[in-house]
Amino acid sequence: MKKIVLLSFLTVLAFTTSCKNETKTTDSEKVVAETTKFVVKPEGTSVKWTAYKTTEKVPVGGQFNILKFEEKSGATPEEALNNLSFSIPVSGLFTNNDARDLKLKTSFFGEMLDPEFLKGKIKYNNGKYAASITMNGVTKDLPLDVKITDERRVTLSGTMDIKNWDALGALSALNKVCFDLHKGEDGVSKTWEDVAIEVSTFLREN
């Protein structure tokens, strides 16, 4: 009888210890999950754009080599990106063509109000992303499509319509200095109003 009682006691003790160990492991995992952060860093972010010329809509690509914002973190990718303010110096524009770079800086951005910077903020609300962009003294929202892969690689893309930022005058000035270069086979010189934007970033672990 004593052996049976002792055996039962040992069984209960072993079961209790096992449960305690499981609880400790779970609590530890919770602590790790709570302290893991998604961090957005400038050096891991790129801003590319694609404009179009000629009636055939031939793409012309470029990027901004300088992007300024404070490092921001969050418990989720959405939290890390939401309310992320940014500033893009126009001086960092790069198309791998010095003559084109100069024309864009002087005859397009140079025709705008506050031509030195593009400014904005990324917003996340109800499952949707947008970039509130200030250009030419006008602030408008640009809806963004967002893809997140491997939980940390993020691509935000959208199409900017220049007229929404009252920049058709600047577009016309650019077309004048690029008149012959923007002619297609039909002899018509055209610079399109829409510009595709793509922002890529890697959300580092804090």
GROMACS .gro file of C-alpha atoms in nm:
model
  206
    1MET     CA    1   0.000   0.000   0.000
    2LYS     CA    2   0.283   0.240   0.089
    3LYS     CA    3   0.447   0.164  -0.244
    4ILE     CA    4   0.127   0.249  -0.428
    5VAL     CA    5   0.089   0.579  -0.242
    6LEU     CA    6   0.456   0.667  -0.305
    7LEU     CA    7   0.424   0.583  -0.673
    8SER     CA    8   0.112   0.798  -0.704
    9PHE     CA    9   0.288   1.089  -0.531
   10LEU     CA   10   0.587   1.064  -0.766
   11THR     CA   11   0.358   1.055  -1.068
   12VAL     CA   12   0.172   1.369  -0.957
   13LEU     CA   13   0.503   1.544  -0.879
   14ALA     CA   14   0.643   1.458  -1.222
   15PHE     CA   15   0.328   1.580  -1.395
   16THR     CA   16   0.328   1.906  -1.197
   17THR     CA   17   0.696   1.972  -1.274
   18SER     CA   18   0.634   1.904  -1.642
   19CYS     CA   19   0.350   2.156  -1.651
   20LYS     CA   20   0.564   2.417  -1.478
   21ASN     CA   21   0.842   2.368  -1.733
   22GLU     CA   22   0.593   2.406  -2.018
   23THR     CA   23   0.463   2.727  -1.864
   24LYS     CA   24   0.813   2.869  -1.831
   25THR     CA   25   0.890   2.792  -2.195
   26THR     CA   26   0.569   2.955  -2.311
   27ASP     CA   27   0.633   3.265  -2.101
   28SER     CA   28   0.985   3.288  -2.245
   29GLU     CA   29   0.852   3.265  -2.597
   30LYS     CA   30   0.604   3.541  -2.521
   31VAL     CA   31   0.882   3.769  -2.397
   32VAL     CA   32   1.082   3.712  -2.717
   33ALA     CA   33   0.775   3.781  -2.931
   34GLU     CA   34   0.699   4.101  -2.741
   35THR     CA   35   1.053   4.237  -2.771
   36THR     CA   36   1.100   4.158  -3.142
   37LYS     CA   37   1.060   4.474  -3.349
   38PHE     CA   38   1.043   4.558  -3.717
   39VAL     CA   39   1.276   4.850  -3.794
   40VAL     CA   40   1.274   5.065  -4.109
   41LYS     CA   41   1.619   5.202  -4.197
   42PRO     CA   42   1.718   5.447  -4.474
   43GLU     CA   43   2.014   5.239  -4.590
   44GLY     CA   44   1.785   4.944  -4.659
   45THR     CA   45   1.534   5.149  -4.860
   46SER     CA   46   1.526   5.246  -5.228
   47VAL     CA   47   1.292   5.477  -5.423
   48LYS     CA   48   1.260   5.411  -5.796
   49TRP     CA   49   1.036   5.578  -6.053
   50THR     CA   50   0.936   5.523  -6.414
   51ALA     CA   51   0.820   5.807  -6.639
   52TYR     CA   52   0.705   5.776  -7.000
   53LYS     CA   53   0.773   5.953  -7.331
   54THR     CA   54   0.644   5.940  -7.695
   55THR     CA   55   0.295   5.830  -7.793
   56GLU     CA   56   0.419   5.470  -7.770
   57LYS     CA   57   0.472   5.535  -7.398
   58VAL     CA   58   0.839   5.436  -7.382
   59PRO     CA   59   0.950   5.401  -7.017
   60VAL     CA   60   1.233   5.609  -6.873
   61GLY     CA   61   1.353   5.489  -6.535
   62GLY     CA   62   1.539   5.654  -6.253
   63GLN     CA   63   1.572   5.665  -5.877
   64PHE     CA   64   1.648   5.889  -5.581
   65ASN     CA   65   1.979   5.796  -5.425
   66ILE     CA   66   1.914   5.985  -5.102
   67LEU     CA   67   1.623   5.920  -4.868
   68LYS     CA   68   1.596   6.084  -4.530
   69PHE     CA   69   1.387   5.967  -4.235
   70GLU     CA   70   1.435   5.871  -3.874
   71GLU     CA   71   1.458   5.502  -3.800
   72LYS     CA   72   1.115   5.380  -3.696
   73SER     CA   73   1.014   5.051  -3.536
   74GLY     CA   74   0.697   4.861  -3.458
   75ALA     CA   75   0.570   4.528  -3.334
   76THR     CA   76   0.435   4.456  -3.685
   77PRO     CA   77   0.533   4.571  -4.037
   78GLU     CA   78   0.218   4.783  -4.047
   79GLU     CA   79   0.307   4.955  -3.719
   80ALA     CA   80   0.664   5.018  -3.835
   81LEU     CA   81   0.551   5.176  -4.164
   82ASN     CA   82   0.254   5.375  -4.035
   83ASN     CA   83   0.326   5.747  -3.987
   84LEU     CA   84   0.678   5.708  -4.126
   85SER     CA   85   0.774   6.060  -4.240
   86PHE     CA   86   1.029   6.097  -4.520
   87SER     CA   87   1.217   6.365  -4.712
   88ILE     CA   88   1.372   6.310  -5.055
   89PRO     CA   89   1.628   6.563  -5.182
   90VAL     CA   90   1.581   6.627  -5.555
   91SER     CA   91   1.959   6.660  -5.578
   92GLY     CA   92   1.975   6.282  -5.532
   93LEU     CA   93   1.786   6.214  -5.856
   94PHE     CA   94   1.974   5.968  -6.079
   95THR     CA   95   1.894   5.821  -6.423
   96ASN     CA   96   2.245   5.720  -6.534
   97ASN     CA   97   2.234   6.008  -6.784
   98ASP     CA   98   2.386   6.337  -6.666
   99ALA     CA   99   2.211   6.550  -6.931
  100ARG     CA  100   1.871   6.402  -6.845
  101ASP     CA  101   1.935   6.443  -6.472
  102LEU     CA  102   2.008   6.813  -6.521
  103LYS     CA  103   1.693   6.869  -6.728
  104LEU     CA  104   1.475   6.697  -6.471
  105LYS     CA  105   1.627   6.894  -6.183
  106THR     CA  106   1.611   7.233  -6.354
  107SER     CA  107   1.326   7.218  -6.607
  108PHE     CA  108   1.086   6.996  -6.413
  109PHE     CA  109   1.147   7.021  -6.040
  110GLY     CA  110   1.306   7.362  -6.089
  111GLU     CA  111   0.972   7.494  -6.218
  112MET     CA  112   0.793   7.395  -5.899
  113LEU     CA  113   0.743   7.557  -5.564
  114ASP     CA  114   0.989   7.424  -5.304
  115PRO     CA  115   1.195   7.246  -5.572
  116GLU     CA  116   1.461   7.107  -5.340
  117PHE     CA  117   1.266   6.836  -5.159
  118LEU     CA  118   0.980   6.591  -5.190
  119LYS     CA  119   0.824   6.527  -4.851
  120GLY     CA  120   0.562   6.293  -4.719
  121LYS     CA  121   0.433   6.035  -4.476
  122ILE     CA  122   0.328   5.673  -4.519
  123LYS     CA  123  -0.013   5.598  -4.371
  124TYR     CA  124  -0.181   5.267  -4.288
  125ASN     CA  125  -0.551   5.257  -4.214
  126ASN     CA  126  -0.813   4.982  -4.237
  127GLY     CA  127  -0.584   4.750  -4.427
  128LYS     CA  128  -0.489   5.014  -4.687
  129TYR     CA  129  -0.165   5.206  -4.743
  130ALA     CA  130  -0.113   5.552  -4.888
  131ALA     CA  131   0.169   5.803  -4.909
  132SER     CA  132   0.077   6.160  -4.829
  133ILE     CA  133   0.317   6.342  -5.063
  134THR     CA  134   0.397   6.713  -5.068
  135MET     CA  135   0.527   6.835  -5.405
  136ASN     CA  136   0.499   7.176  -5.571
  137GLY     CA  137   0.336   7.312  -5.256
  138VAL     CA  138   0.051   7.059  -5.283
  139THR     CA  139  -0.014   6.766  -5.048
  140LYS     CA  140  -0.209   6.471  -5.185
  141ASP     CA  141  -0.250   6.105  -5.097
  142LEU     CA  142  -0.103   5.847  -5.331
  143PRO     CA  143  -0.267   5.503  -5.281
  144LEU     CA  144  -0.011   5.224  -5.255
  145ASP     CA  145  -0.015   4.855  -5.327
  146VAL     CA  146   0.196   4.675  -5.069
  147LYS     CA  147   0.361   4.333  -5.084
  148ILE     CA  148   0.533   4.185  -4.780
  149THR     CA  149   0.741   3.870  -4.832
  150ASP     CA  150   0.937   3.673  -4.574
  151GLU     CA  151   0.766   3.904  -4.319
  152ARG     CA  152   1.036   4.168  -4.366
  153ARG     CA  153   1.079   4.249  -4.736
  154VAL     CA  154   0.834   4.520  -4.833
  155THR     CA  155   0.749   4.670  -5.174
  156LEU     CA  156   0.517   4.971  -5.196
  157SER     CA  157   0.405   5.078  -5.544
  158GLY     CA  158   0.169   5.335  -5.690
  159THR     CA  159   0.111   5.561  -5.988
  160MET     CA  160   0.137   5.936  -5.946
  161ASP     CA  161  -0.071   6.159  -6.172
  162ILE     CA  162   0.128   6.481  -6.207
  163LYS     CA  163  -0.181   6.699  -6.250
  164ASN     CA  164  -0.296   6.614  -5.896
  165TRP     CA  165   0.003   6.811  -5.772
  166ASP     CA  166  -0.063   7.106  -6.007
  167ALA     CA  167   0.258   7.021  -6.193
  168LEU     CA  168   0.141   7.020  -6.555
  169GLY     CA  169   0.324   7.350  -6.608
  170ALA     CA  170   0.648   7.186  -6.496
  171LEU     CA  171   0.575   6.888  -6.722
  172SER     CA  172   0.523   7.122  -7.017
  173ALA     CA  173   0.854   7.297  -6.941
  174LEU     CA  174   1.030   6.960  -6.939
  175ASN     CA  175   0.871   6.858  -7.269
  176LYS     CA  176   0.998   7.179  -7.431
  177VAL     CA  177   1.362   7.109  -7.346
  178CYS     CA  178   1.318   6.742  -7.442
  179PHE     CA  179   1.099   6.809  -7.746
  180ASP     CA  180   1.297   6.615  -8.005
  181LEU     CA  181   1.401   6.343  -7.760
  182HIS     CA  182   1.037   6.275  -7.676
  183LYS     CA  183   0.927   6.230  -8.037
  184GLY     CA  184   0.809   5.889  -8.145
  185GLU     CA  185   0.783   5.735  -8.489
  186ASP     CA  186   0.471   5.945  -8.553
  187GLY     CA  187   0.673   6.266  -8.507
  188VAL     CA  188   0.467   6.371  -8.204
  189SER     CA  189   0.654   6.486  -7.893
  190LYS     CA  190   0.483   6.369  -7.576
  191THR     CA  191   0.564   6.346  -7.206
  192TRP     CA  192   0.308   6.149  -7.008
  193GLU     CA  193   0.142   6.272  -6.690
  194ASP     CA  194   0.165   5.946  -6.498
  195VAL     CA  195   0.476   5.830  -6.313
  196ALA     CA  196   0.508   5.486  -6.154
  197ILE     CA  197   0.666   5.484  -5.808
  198GLU     CA  198   0.820   5.185  -5.631
  199VAL     CA  199   0.963   5.189  -5.279
  200SER     CA  200   1.147   4.883  -5.154
  201THR     CA  201   1.267   4.829  -4.800
  202PHE     CA  202   1.381   4.557  -4.564
  203LEU     CA  203   1.241   4.568  -4.214
  204ARG     CA  204   1.533   4.474  -3.993
  205GLU     CA  205   1.493   4.300  -3.660
  206ASN     CA  206   1.562   4.509  -3.354
   0.00000   0.00000   0.00000
